[in-house]
mmCIF file of C-alpha atoms in Angstrom:
data_model
loop_
_atom_site.group_PDB
_atom_site.id
_atom_site.type_symbol
_atom_site.label_atom_id
_atom_site.label_comp_id
_atom_site.label_asym_id
_atom_site.label_seq_id
_atom_site.Cartn_x
_atom_site.Cartn_y
_atom_site.Cartn_z
ATOM 1 C CA MET A 1 4.007 1.372 -22.175
ATOM 2 C CA ILE A 2 6.416 2.567 -24.590
ATOM 3 C CA LEU A 3 4.454 0.868 -27.595
ATOM 4 C CA THR A 4 1.085 2.127 -26.225
ATOM 5 C CA ARG A 5 2.532 5.856 -26.176
ATOM 6 C CA GLN A 6 3.480 5.433 -29.744
ATOM 7 C CA LEU A 7 0.566 4.154 -30.683
ATOM 8 C CA ALA A 8 -1.537 6.884 -29.227
ATOM 9 C CA HIS A 9 0.518 9.172 -31.049
ATOM 10 C CA LEU A 10 0.084 7.799 -34.202
ATOM 11 C CA SER A 11 -3.675 7.404 -33.971
ATOM 12 C CA GLY A 12 -3.638 11.299 -33.285
ATOM 13 C CA SER A 13 -1.956 11.731 -36.563
ATOM 14 C CA ALA A 14 -4.108 9.611 -38.206
ATOM 15 C CA LEU A 15 -6.994 11.432 -36.629
ATOM 16 C CA LYS A 16 -6.043 14.387 -37.893
ATOM 17 C CA TYR A 17 -5.088 13.711 -41.730
ATOM 18 C CA ARG A 18 -7.136 10.295 -42.227
ATOM 19 C CA PRO A 19 -10.084 10.520 -39.542
ATOM 20 C CA GLU A 20 -12.405 8.293 -41.626
ATOM 21 C CA SER A 21 -9.725 5.423 -41.297
ATOM 22 C CA VAL A 22 -9.513 5.423 -37.452
ATOM 23 C CA SER A 23 -12.406 7.278 -35.950
ATOM 24 C CA GLY A 24 -14.817 4.023 -35.301
ATOM 25 C CA GLN A 25 -12.289 1.830 -33.884
ATOM 26 C CA LEU A 26 -10.438 4.489 -31.850
ATOM 27 C CA PRO A 27 -12.647 4.861 -28.400
ATOM 28 C CA LEU A 28 -12.157 1.048 -28.079
ATOM 29 C CA MET A 29 -8.620 1.365 -28.824
ATOM 30 C CA GLN A 30 -8.184 4.232 -26.206
ATOM 31 C CA PHE A 31 -9.860 2.367 -23.502
ATOM 32 C CA GLN A 32 -7.526 -0.526 -23.859
ATOM 33 C CA TRP A 33 -4.305 2.003 -23.697
ATOM 34 C CA ALA A 34 -6.074 3.563 -20.838
ATOM 35 C CA LEU A 35 -5.965 -0.194 -19.188
ATOM 36 C CA ASN A 36 -2.460 -0.800 -20.082
ATOM 37 C CA TYR A 37 -1.703 2.754 -18.444
ATOM 38 C CA GLN A 38 -3.605 1.818 -15.286
ATOM 39 C CA LEU A 39 -1.936 -1.807 -15.049
ATOM 40 C CA HIS A 40 1.302 -0.029 -15.093
ATOM 41 C CA GLY A 41 0.266 2.497 -12.419
ATOM 42 C CA SER A 42 0.289 5.621 -14.628
ATOM 43 C CA PHE A 43 -3.079 7.087 -13.318
ATOM 44 C CA SER A 44 -3.167 10.592 -15.059
ATOM 45 C CA GLU A 45 -2.155 8.959 -18.289
ATOM 46 C CA SER A 46 -4.708 6.230 -18.144
ATOM 47 C CA ARG A 47 -7.299 9.076 -16.820
ATOM 48 C CA MET A 48 -6.575 10.951 -19.817
ATOM 49 C CA ALA A 49 -6.901 7.996 -22.412
ATOM 50 C CA ALA A 50 -10.293 6.950 -21.033
ATOM 51 C CA ARG A 51 -11.352 10.531 -20.824
ATOM 52 C CA SER A 52 -10.851 10.320 -24.684
ATOM 53 C CA SER A 53 -12.573 7.192 -24.880
ATOM 54 C CA TYR A 54 -15.711 8.031 -23.150
ATOM 55 C CA GLU A 55 -15.936 11.395 -25.620
ATOM 56 C CA GLY A 56 -15.479 9.414 -28.415
ATOM 57 C CA SER A 57 -17.634 6.700 -27.538
ATOM 58 C CA LEU A 58 -20.549 9.225 -27.217
ATOM 59 C CA THR A 59 -19.653 10.355 -30.720
ATOM 60 C CA GLN A 60 -19.785 6.670 -31.948
ATOM 61 C CA GLU A 61 -22.593 5.869 -29.807
ATOM 62 C CA VAL A 62 -20.990 2.911 -28.469
ATOM 63 C CA GLY A 63 -22.723 2.729 -25.106
ATOM 64 C CA PHE A 64 -20.593 -0.429 -23.840
ATOM 65 C CA VAL A 65 -17.187 1.407 -24.618
ATOM 66 C CA ALA A 66 -18.711 4.516 -22.742
ATOM 67 C CA ARG A 67 -19.333 2.634 -19.673
ATOM 68 C CA SER A 68 -15.924 0.655 -19.383
ATOM 69 C CA ALA A 69 -14.332 4.196 -19.784
ATOM 70 C CA ALA A 70 -16.577 5.651 -17.047
ATOM 71 C CA ALA A 71 -15.593 2.750 -14.711
ATOM 72 C CA SER A 72 -11.871 3.163 -15.741
ATOM 73 C CA ILE A 73 -12.075 7.007 -14.457
ATOM 74 C CA ALA A 74 -13.624 6.223 -11.617
ATOM 75 C CA MET A 75 -11.208 3.641 -10.378
ATOM 76 C CA ASN A 76 -8.531 5.931 -11.357
ATOM 77 C CA TRP A 77 -9.715 8.524 -9.486
ATOM 78 C CA ALA A 78 -10.522 6.374 -6.574
ATOM 79 C CA PHE A 79 -7.069 4.686 -6.329
ATOM 80 C CA VAL A 80 -4.974 8.112 -5.886
ATOM 81 C CA GLY A 81 -7.967 9.157 -3.621
ATOM 82 C CA GLU A 82 -10.371 11.689 -5.326
ATOM 83 C CA PRO A 83 -13.406 10.265 -3.593
ATOM 84 C CA LEU A 84 -15.493 13.319 -5.228
ATOM 85 C CA GLN A 85 -14.266 12.864 -8.524
ATOM 86 C CA ALA A 86 -14.686 9.205 -8.082
ATOM 87 C CA LEU A 87 -18.100 9.264 -7.360
ATOM 88 C CA HIS A 88 -19.203 11.532 -9.917
ATOM 89 C CA TRP A 89 -17.308 9.026 -12.643
ATOM 90 C CA SER A 90 -19.524 6.261 -10.957
ATOM 91 C CA GLU A 91 -22.845 8.054 -11.413
ATOM 92 C CA VAL A 92 -21.680 8.509 -15.159
ATOM 93 C CA GLU A 93 -21.091 4.867 -15.574
ATOM 94 C CA ARG A 94 -24.322 3.826 -14.104
ATOM 95 C CA LYS A 95 -26.225 5.799 -16.512
ATOM 96 C CA HIS A 96 -25.080 3.589 -19.366
ATOM 97 C CA THR A 97 -26.522 0.146 -20.094
ATOM 98 C CA ASN A 98 -24.317 -2.599 -18.526
ATOM 99 C CA HIS A 99 -23.804 -4.959 -21.637
ATOM 100 C CA SER A 100 -22.470 -8.252 -21.472
ATOM 101 C CA GLY A 101 -19.362 -9.428 -23.089
ATOM 102 C CA LEU A 102 -15.670 -9.654 -22.967
ATOM 103 C CA LEU A 103 -15.285 -6.434 -21.143
ATOM 104 C CA ALA A 104 -18.296 -7.041 -18.532
ATOM 105 C CA PRO A 105 -15.839 -8.594 -16.140
ATOM 106 C CA LEU A 106 -13.596 -5.935 -16.406
ATOM 107 C CA VAL A 107 -15.884 -3.093 -16.052
ATOM 108 C CA ARG A 108 -17.661 -4.685 -13.064
ATOM 109 C CA THR A 109 -14.507 -5.027 -11.325
ATOM 110 C CA SER A 110 -13.335 -1.448 -12.098
ATOM 111 C CA GLY A 111 -16.864 -0.161 -10.917
ATOM 112 C CA LEU A 112 -16.610 -2.092 -7.595
ATOM 113 C CA VAL A 113 -12.998 -1.110 -6.931
ATOM 114 C CA ALA A 114 -13.936 2.581 -7.476
ATOM 115 C CA GLN A 115 -17.046 2.422 -5.266
ATOM 116 C CA ILE A 116 -15.350 0.221 -2.370
ATOM 117 C CA LEU A 117 -12.395 2.545 -1.890
ATOM 118 C CA THR A 118 -14.378 5.697 -2.122
ATOM 119 C CA ALA A 119 -16.921 4.312 0.507
ATOM 120 C CA LEU A 120 -14.053 3.513 2.795
ATOM 121 C CA ASP A 121 -12.214 6.981 2.144
ATOM 122 C CA THR A 122 -16.112 8.725 3.074
ATOM 123 C CA LEU A 123 -15.957 6.319 6.264
ATOM 124 C CA ASP A 124 -18.855 4.275 4.528
ATOM 125 C CA LEU A 125 -17.754 1.136 5.701
ATOM 126 C CA ASP A 126 -20.808 -0.899 5.797
ATOM 127 C CA VAL A 127 -21.146 -0.054 2.198
ATOM 128 C CA ALA A 128 -17.612 -0.829 1.432
ATOM 129 C CA LEU A 129 -17.964 -4.779 2.762
ATOM 130 C CA THR A 130 -21.663 -5.120 1.044
ATOM 131 C CA LEU A 131 -19.540 -4.138 -2.184
ATOM 132 C CA LEU A 132 -16.415 -6.200 -1.038
ATOM 133 C CA ASN A 133 -18.847 -9.384 -0.831
ATOM 134 C CA ASP A 134 -19.972 -8.521 -4.501
ATOM 135 C CA MET A 135 -16.836 -8.501 -5.836
ATOM 136 C CA GLY A 136 -15.295 -11.518 -4.292
ATOM 137 C CA ASP A 137 -11.750 -12.663 -4.536
ATOM 138 C CA SER A 138 -9.607 -12.095 -7.485
ATOM 139 C CA SER A 139 -9.838 -15.233 -10.217
ATOM 140 C CA GLY A 140 -6.415 -16.675 -11.815
ATOM 141 C CA THR A 141 -6.868 -14.577 -14.945
ATOM 142 C CA GLU A 142 -8.534 -11.256 -13.643
ATOM 143 C CA GLU A 143 -6.282 -8.482 -15.266
ATOM 144 C CA LEU A 144 -6.876 -6.289 -12.132
ATOM 145 C CA TRP A 145 -6.024 -8.823 -9.685
ATOM 146 C CA ALA A 146 -3.599 -6.690 -7.840
ATOM 147 C CA PHE A 147 -5.994 -3.705 -7.305
ATOM 148 C CA THR A 148 -8.596 -6.354 -5.993
ATOM 149 C CA ILE A 149 -6.258 -7.536 -3.408
ATOM 150 C CA TYR A 150 -5.028 -3.978 -2.486
ATOM 151 C CA THR A 151 -8.944 -3.238 -2.107
ATOM 152 C CA HIS A 152 -9.747 -6.285 -0.241
ATOM 153 C CA SER A 153 -6.559 -5.408 2.388
ATOM 154 C CA GLN A 154 -7.841 -1.699 2.491
ATOM 155 C CA CYS A 155 -10.903 -3.163 3.929
ATOM 156 C CA ALA A 156 -9.786 -5.555 6.082
ATOM 157 C CA LEU A 157 -7.465 -2.710 7.492
ATOM 158 C CA ALA A 158 -10.438 -0.487 8.316
ATOM 159 C CA ASN A 159 -12.209 -3.392 9.769
ATOM 160 C CA ASN A 160 -9.560 -4.043 12.135
ATOM 161 C CA ASN A 161 -8.961 -7.657 10.397
ATOM 162 C CA PRO A 162 -5.271 -7.634 8.985
ATOM 163 C CA PHE A 163 -4.595 -11.143 9.078
ATOM 164 C CA ALA A 164 -7.072 -12.198 6.879
ATOM 165 C CA ALA A 165 -5.970 -9.990 3.879
ATOM 166 C CA TRP A 166 -2.601 -10.909 4.756
ATOM 167 C CA THR A 167 -3.191 -14.443 4.115
ATOM 168 C CA MET A 168 -5.400 -13.545 1.010
ATOM 169 C CA LEU A 169 -2.219 -11.121 -0.120
ATOM 170 C CA ARG A 170 0.462 -14.282 0.216
ATOM 171 C CA ARG A 171 -2.017 -16.329 -1.896
ATOM 172 C CA ALA A 172 -2.539 -14.466 -4.715
ATOM 173 C CA ILE A 173 1.270 -13.598 -5.199
ATOM 174 C CA ALA A 174 1.903 -17.173 -5.680
ATOM 175 C CA THR A 175 -1.217 -17.849 -8.014
ATOM 176 C CA HIS A 176 -0.169 -14.766 -10.031
ATOM 177 C CA SER A 177 3.639 -15.149 -9.951
ATOM 178 C CA HIS A 178 3.670 -14.954 -13.734
ATOM 179 C CA GLN A 179 2.482 -11.415 -13.454
ATOM 180 C CA HIS A 180 3.666 -10.334 -10.245
ATOM 181 C CA THR A 181 7.310 -9.585 -11.729
ATOM 182 C CA ALA A 182 9.861 -7.005 -10.476
ATOM 183 C CA THR A 183 8.937 -4.452 -13.535
ATOM 184 C CA ALA A 184 4.937 -4.627 -12.631
ATOM 185 C CA PHE A 185 2.720 -1.908 -10.926
ATOM 186 C CA SER A 186 1.819 -5.028 -8.656
ATOM 187 C CA ALA A 187 5.230 -5.416 -7.200
ATOM 188 C CA PRO A 188 5.575 -1.797 -5.179
ATOM 189 C CA LEU A 189 1.934 -1.459 -4.771
ATOM 190 C CA LEU A 190 1.478 -4.924 -2.947
ATOM 191 C CA LYS A 191 4.732 -4.950 -1.183
ATOM 192 C CA ALA A 192 3.636 -1.500 0.575
ATOM 193 C CA THR A 193 0.228 -3.372 1.033
ATOM 194 C CA GLU A 194 2.189 -6.190 2.764
ATOM 195 C CA ILE A 195 3.964 -3.884 5.019
ATOM 196 C CA ASP A 196 0.805 -2.336 6.516
ATOM 197 C CA LEU A 197 -0.937 -5.199 7.048
ATOM 198 C CA LEU A 198 2.020 -6.445 8.884
ATOM 199 C CA LEU A 199 2.680 -3.189 10.661
ATOM 200 C CA ALA A 200 -1.476 -3.240 11.838
ATOM 201 C CA LEU A 201 -0.475 -6.539 12.931
ATOM 202 C CA GLY A 202 2.018 -4.870 15.429
ATOM 203 C CA GLU A 203 4.935 -7.227 13.492
ATOM 204 C CA GLY A 204 7.639 -4.975 13.472
ATOM 205 C CA ASN A 205 10.178 -7.118 12.910
ATOM 206 C CA ALA A 206 8.701 -8.715 9.782
ATOM 207 C CA ALA A 207 7.498 -5.592 8.847
ATOM 208 C CA THR A 208 10.995 -4.523 8.721
ATOM 209 C CA ALA A 209 11.984 -7.526 6.791
ATOM 210 C CA ALA A 210 9.481 -6.873 4.021
ATOM 211 C CA ALA A 211 10.816 -3.226 3.558
ATOM 212 C CA THR A 212 14.504 -4.379 3.276
ATOM 213 C CA ASP A 213 13.580 -6.340 0.319
ATOM 214 C CA ILE A 214 12.739 -2.800 -1.765
ATOM 215 C CA THR A 215 15.900 -1.486 -3.018
ATOM 216 C CA ASP A 216 14.640 2.044 -3.581
ATOM 217 C CA PRO A 217 11.377 2.867 -1.313
ATOM 218 C CA GLY A 218 11.519 6.422 -2.396
ATOM 219 C CA ASN A 219 10.965 5.613 -6.051
ATOM 220 C CA ASN A 220 7.538 4.813 -5.413
ATOM 221 C CA PRO A 221 4.877 6.872 -3.450
ATOM 222 C CA TRP A 222 3.099 3.570 -2.157
ATOM 223 C CA THR A 223 6.407 2.110 -0.793
ATOM 224 C CA LEU A 224 7.889 5.490 0.045
ATOM 225 C CA THR A 225 4.378 5.764 2.326
ATOM 226 C CA SER A 226 4.407 2.353 4.002
ATOM 227 C CA VAL A 227 8.099 2.322 4.718
ATOM 228 C CA ALA A 228 8.151 6.123 6.220
ATOM 229 C CA ARG A 229 5.017 4.993 8.299
ATOM 230 C CA LEU A 230 7.056 1.639 9.498
ATOM 231 C CA GLN A 231 10.272 3.641 10.069
ATOM 232 C CA GLN A 232 8.439 6.689 12.384
ATOM 233 C CA ARG A 233 6.349 3.780 14.156
ATOM 234 C CA ILE A 234 9.530 1.886 15.254
ATOM 235 C CA GLY A 235 10.904 5.377 16.237
ATOM 236 C CA GLN A 236 12.919 6.239 13.386
ATOM 237 C CA ASN A 237 11.690 9.526 13.232
ATOM 238 C CA ASP A 238 14.378 11.364 11.428
ATOM 239 C CA THR A 239 14.894 8.427 8.876
ATOM 240 C CA ALA A 240 11.012 8.636 8.049
ATOM 241 C CA LEU A 241 11.222 12.458 7.747
ATOM 242 C CA ALA A 242 14.245 12.056 5.108
ATOM 243 C CA LEU A 243 12.377 9.194 3.140
ATOM 244 C CA CYS A 244 9.316 11.518 3.185
ATOM 245 C CA HIS A 245 11.192 13.935 1.119
ATOM 246 C CA GLN A 246 12.243 11.691 -1.489
ATOM 247 C CA PHE A 247 9.289 11.901 -3.817
ATOM 248 C CA THR A 248 8.638 14.628 -5.898
ATOM 249 C CA TRP A 249 4.662 14.754 -5.013
ATOM 250 C CA ALA A 250 3.924 17.897 -7.573
ATOM 251 C CA VAL A 251 4.581 15.528 -10.846
ATOM 252 C CA GLU A 252 1.518 13.849 -10.229
ATOM 253 C CA SER A 253 -1.613 14.016 -7.945
ATOM 254 C CA TYR A 254 -1.672 11.119 -5.074
ATOM 255 C CA PRO A 255 -3.908 12.960 -2.558
ATOM 256 C CA ARG A 256 -4.363 9.883 -0.161
ATOM 257 C CA LEU A 257 -0.666 8.966 -0.317
ATOM 258 C CA TYR A 258 0.351 12.294 0.345
ATOM 259 C CA MET A 259 -2.218 13.474 3.074
ATOM 260 C CA GLU A 260 -0.724 10.111 4.688
ATOM 261 C CA VAL A 261 2.774 11.455 4.072
ATOM 262 C CA LEU A 262 1.665 14.787 5.868
ATOM 263 C CA LEU A 263 0.437 12.896 8.890
ATOM 264 C CA ILE A 264 3.751 10.658 9.352
ATOM 265 C CA GLN A 265 5.854 13.914 9.321
ATOM 266 C CA ALA A 266 3.318 15.821 11.416
ATOM 267 C CA VAL A 267 3.796 13.230 13.986
ATOM 268 C CA ALA A 268 7.599 12.815 13.542
ATOM 269 C CA HIS A 269 8.268 16.143 13.886
ATOM 270 C CA SER A 270 5.827 16.613 17.003
ATOM 271 C CA GLU A 271 7.916 13.562 18.891
ATOM 272 C CA LEU A 272 11.075 15.240 17.747
ATOM 273 C CA GLY A 273 9.867 18.697 19.853
ATOM 274 C CA GLN A 274 10.007 20.333 16.341
ATOM 275 C CA SER A 275 6.329 22.026 16.661
ATOM 276 C CA GLN A 276 6.467 24.602 13.833
ATOM 277 C CA PHE A 277 6.978 21.758 11.331
ATOM 278 C CA ALA A 278 4.638 19.592 12.832
ATOM 279 C CA ALA A 279 2.019 22.276 12.439
ATOM 280 C CA GLN A 280 2.599 23.201 9.378
ATOM 281 C CA ALA A 281 2.559 19.371 8.161
ATOM 282 C CA TRP A 282 -0.813 19.203 10.157
ATOM 283 C CA LEU A 283 -2.638 21.988 8.475
ATOM 284 C CA LYS A 284 -1.723 20.714 4.855
ATOM 285 C CA ALA A 285 -3.194 17.489 5.562
ATOM 286 C CA CYS A 286 -6.218 18.754 7.068
ATOM 287 C CA THR A 287 -6.532 21.255 3.937
ATOM 288 C CA ILE A 288 -6.487 18.138 1.660
ATOM 289 C CA ALA A 289 -8.781 16.436 3.740
ATOM 290 C CA ASP A 290 -11.544 18.900 3.094
ATOM 291 C CA GLN A 291 -10.792 19.617 -0.372
ATOM 292 C CA THR A 292 -11.259 15.987 -1.135
ATOM 293 C CA ARG A 293 -13.370 14.310 1.629
ATOM 294 C CA LEU A 294 -10.696 11.949 2.442
ATOM 295 C CA LEU A 295 -11.695 11.502 6.063
ATOM 296 C CA SER A 296 -10.406 7.808 6.398
ATOM 297 C CA THR A 297 -6.820 8.811 6.062
ATOM 298 C CA PHE A 298 -6.873 10.347 9.726
ATOM 299 C CA SER A 299 -7.198 6.986 11.036
ATOM 300 C CA THR A 300 -3.854 6.269 9.790
ATOM 301 C CA ILE A 301 -2.298 7.986 13.348
ATOM 302 C CA SER A 302 -3.832 7.634 16.894
ATOM 303 C CA ARG A 303 -6.407 9.722 18.178
ATOM 304 C CA GLU A 304 -3.714 10.876 20.801
ATOM 305 C CA ASP A 305 -1.675 12.175 17.811
ATOM 306 C CA ILE A 306 -4.713 13.941 16.117
ATOM 307 C CA ASP A 307 -5.435 15.744 19.596
ATOM 308 C CA THR A 308 -1.619 16.722 20.213
ATOM 309 C CA LEU A 309 -1.507 18.007 16.703
ATOM 310 C CA ASP A 310 -4.785 19.680 16.709
ATOM 311 C CA HIS A 311 -3.603 21.554 19.900
ATOM 312 C CA ILE A 312 -0.258 22.678 18.372
ATOM 313 C CA ALA A 313 -2.386 24.134 15.334
ATOM 314 C CA ALA A 314 -5.692 24.279 15.758
ATOM 315 C CA THR A 315 -7.841 23.760 12.712
ATOM 316 C CA ASP A 316 -11.777 24.450 11.532
ATOM 317 C CA SER A 317 -11.457 21.452 9.397
ATOM 318 C CA ARG A 318 -14.843 19.914 8.471
ATOM 319 C CA ALA A 319 -13.481 16.654 7.289
ATOM 320 C CA LEU A 320 -11.383 16.463 10.487
ATOM 321 C CA ALA A 321 -14.872 16.952 12.658
ATOM 322 C CA GLU A 322 -16.607 14.467 10.698
ATOM 323 C CA PHE A 323 -14.028 11.856 11.199
ATOM 324 C CA CYS A 324 -13.758 12.719 15.000
ATOM 325 C CA ALA A 325 -17.610 12.521 14.998
ATOM 326 C CA ALA A 326 -17.406 8.935 13.556
ATOM 327 C CA HIS A 327 -15.347 7.484 16.268
ATOM 328 C CA ARG A 328 -13.102 5.490 14.176
ATOM 329 C CA SER A 329 -10.164 3.407 15.854
ATOM 330 C CA ALA A 330 -6.645 3.684 14.397
ATOM 331 C CA ILE A 331 -5.685 1.386 11.696
ATOM 332 C CA PHE A 332 -2.109 1.416 13.170
ATOM 333 C CA PRO A 333 -0.713 1.073 16.556
ATOM 334 C CA ARG A 334 0.800 4.137 17.651
ATOM 335 C CA SER A 335 4.336 2.431 18.320
ATOM 336 C CA VAL A 336 5.847 -0.816 17.554
ATOM 337 C CA HIS A 337 8.716 -2.691 19.165
ATOM 338 C CA ILE A 338 11.129 -4.463 17.128
ATOM 339 C CA VAL A 339 13.830 -6.707 18.636
ATOM 340 C CA THR A 340 17.112 -5.983 17.553
ATOM 341 C CA LEU A 341 20.248 -8.240 18.162
ATOM 342 C CA THR A 342 24.165 -7.466 18.671
ATOM 343 C CA LYS A 343 26.395 -8.952 16.327
ATOM 344 C CA ARG A 344 27.562 -11.570 18.571
ATOM 345 C CA GLU A 345 23.391 -12.420 19.620
ATOM 346 C CA GLN A 346 23.143 -12.815 15.952
ATOM 347 C CA VAL A 347 25.799 -15.406 15.301
ATOM 348 C CA VAL A 348 25.224 -17.406 18.490
ATOM 349 C CA LEU A 349 21.710 -17.493 17.257
ATOM 350 C CA GLU A 350 22.961 -18.822 13.848
ATOM 351 C CA LEU A 351 24.466 -21.156 15.393
ATOM 352 C CA LEU A 352 21.757 -22.256 17.529
ATOM 353 C CA ALA A 353 19.600 -22.674 14.638
ATOM 354 C CA ARG A 354 22.374 -24.895 13.179
ATOM 355 C CA ARG A 355 21.421 -27.281 16.383
ATOM 356 C CA MET A 356 24.816 -26.883 17.798
ATOM 357 C CA SER A 357 25.401 -27.806 21.479
ATOM 358 C CA THR A 358 26.721 -25.035 23.884
ATOM 359 C CA PRO A 359 30.181 -26.634 24.209
ATOM 360 C CA ALA A 360 30.318 -26.603 20.099
ATOM 361 C CA ILE A 361 29.450 -22.740 20.236
ATOM 362 C CA ALA A 362 31.910 -22.154 22.742
ATOM 363 C CA ARG A 363 34.476 -23.908 20.429
ATOM 364 C CA THR A 364 33.533 -22.374 17.262
ATOM 365 C CA LEU A 365 33.527 -18.875 18.875
ATOM 366 C CA TYR A 366 36.612 -19.549 21.162
ATOM 367 C CA ILE A 367 34.888 -18.418 24.117
ATOM 368 C CA SER A 368 34.070 -20.269 27.273
ATOM 369 C CA VAL A 369 30.846 -22.476 27.944
ATOM 370 C CA ASN A 370 29.862 -20.165 30.976
ATOM 371 C CA THR A 371 30.097 -16.852 28.650
ATOM 372 C CA VAL A 372 27.831 -18.997 25.818
ATOM 373 C CA LYS A 373 25.201 -19.496 28.608
ATOM 374 C CA THR A 374 25.089 -15.866 29.329
ATOM 375 C CA GLN A 375 24.805 -14.775 26.122
ATOM 376 C CA LEU A 376 21.948 -17.270 25.926
ATOM 377 C CA ARG A 377 20.461 -15.859 28.386
ATOM 378 C CA HIS A 378 20.415 -12.002 26.875
ATOM 379 C CA LEU A 379 19.260 -13.745 23.529
ATOM 380 C CA TYR A 380 16.131 -15.774 25.141
ATOM 381 C CA ARG A 381 15.427 -12.620 27.324
ATOM 382 C CA LYS A 382 15.119 -10.556 24.160
ATOM 383 C CA LEU A 383 12.956 -13.118 22.466
ATOM 384 C CA ASP A 384 10.901 -13.774 25.625
ATOM 385 C CA VAL A 385 11.478 -17.342 25.427
ATOM 386 C CA HIS A 386 13.007 -20.203 27.819
ATOM 387 C CA ASN A 387 14.718 -22.605 25.745
ATOM 388 C CA ARG A 388 16.371 -23.177 22.171
ATOM 389 C CA ASN A 389 13.798 -24.359 20.493
ATOM 390 C CA ASP A 390 11.192 -21.829 21.263
ATOM 391 C CA ALA A 391 14.247 -19.554 20.370
ATOM 392 C CA ILE A 392 14.308 -20.711 17.080
ATOM 393 C CA ILE A 393 10.859 -20.573 16.484
ATOM 394 C CA ARG A 394 10.703 -17.204 17.762
ATOM 395 C CA ALA A 395 13.272 -16.080 15.552
ATOM 396 C CA HIS A 396 12.063 -17.419 12.495
ATOM 397 C CA ALA A 397 8.579 -15.212 13.191
ATOM 398 C CA LEU A 398 10.623 -12.230 13.882
ATOM 399 C CA LYS A 399 12.351 -12.655 10.365
ATOM 400 C CA LEU A 400 15.794 -12.492 12.545
ATOM 401 C CA LEU A 401 17.207 -16.138 10.919
ATOM 402 C CA ARG A 402 18.368 -16.487 7.464
ATOM 403 C CA GLN A 403 17.791 -19.697 5.838
ATOM 404 C CA LEU A 404 20.687 -21.439 6.895
ATOM 405 C CA PRO A 405 21.820 -25.160 5.601
ATOM 406 C CA PRO A 406 21.555 -27.658 8.647
ATOM 407 C CA ALA A 407 24.609 -28.882 10.153
ATOM 408 C CA THR A 408 25.167 -31.788 12.682
ATOM 409 C CA PRO A 409 25.708 -30.869 16.137
ATOM 410 C CA THR A 410 29.106 -31.640 17.263
#
């Protein structure tokens, strides 16, 4: 990223003082810089570089670069949640000849991602699924693999099929482990996506475990939105509200994520009985929807909450009316139950996972066998199981057990 910015600055100086030395190659270079910015999640910088690439390619009459740049701009707009802008640049892309060559797969993927996300935003699910089938899965060498997995996941959420996308996501991360590093944009993007998929599945404990892997969710708009939504759904409204304010949304525009955060805030304030704040957040969210035509974002909250919020602060939102007329179901459950254990229950569970007998647990904890039996009954009730084997299996599924070395029963 630093090198890309330095090269862009140097090319600007060269173009000013020695235009003949750089002007011929500059549009392609600018497109490559736009791609680099994009892969790092810097969408505004990517748009600017791609726009310069597009304008330069028109001057140089380099059609394949113009098409590449237009597709990149469309994807940048679609990714942040500007469907009208994305639609415009998708139309620009189609005006240019579809050339074959090294850039062709990249251009095709960028264009399809833009079209799919735009179709989802505007409730054209059938169109999105048709285009998704055309795009296919991500390949092992695909630079935009994380973007395609994200797009698959958004389609799966809209189509109420999150499990298929979750398995695809896990496979893709394993396949692209050399690219999926802690500093890559794929890390926060796909972690947020994983949390959303698990939440849609109603797996509150697994989603919470995934969220604990994030050191600072408020540092990235994708992780902030997904973790805040999870906290709100498990009843932690105050925590969700505090997290929503940790990102400065005015620095760079993310209309879709900002609208989602406003809806989280509106529901949280409503549940806390803070009607005035709920109304303010709701009105802002509806305004964004009207300005951008982000219709599908309303499906991130329940219809019951939509009705409640619109009763608190009635709007004349055209986008809301169009969404309600489409009768789309909510992506996420209105609330999700998570299993929480006391410290003693956690200790008993971990000893149980070591295959220790009831008397051995009693000796280890310096308590009676009857006390252990009582604690096991409480533990089984929370886990909704009837024996120790099922308890261990269920605890692993709920991410309640750390990986422990086996111990010999005593």
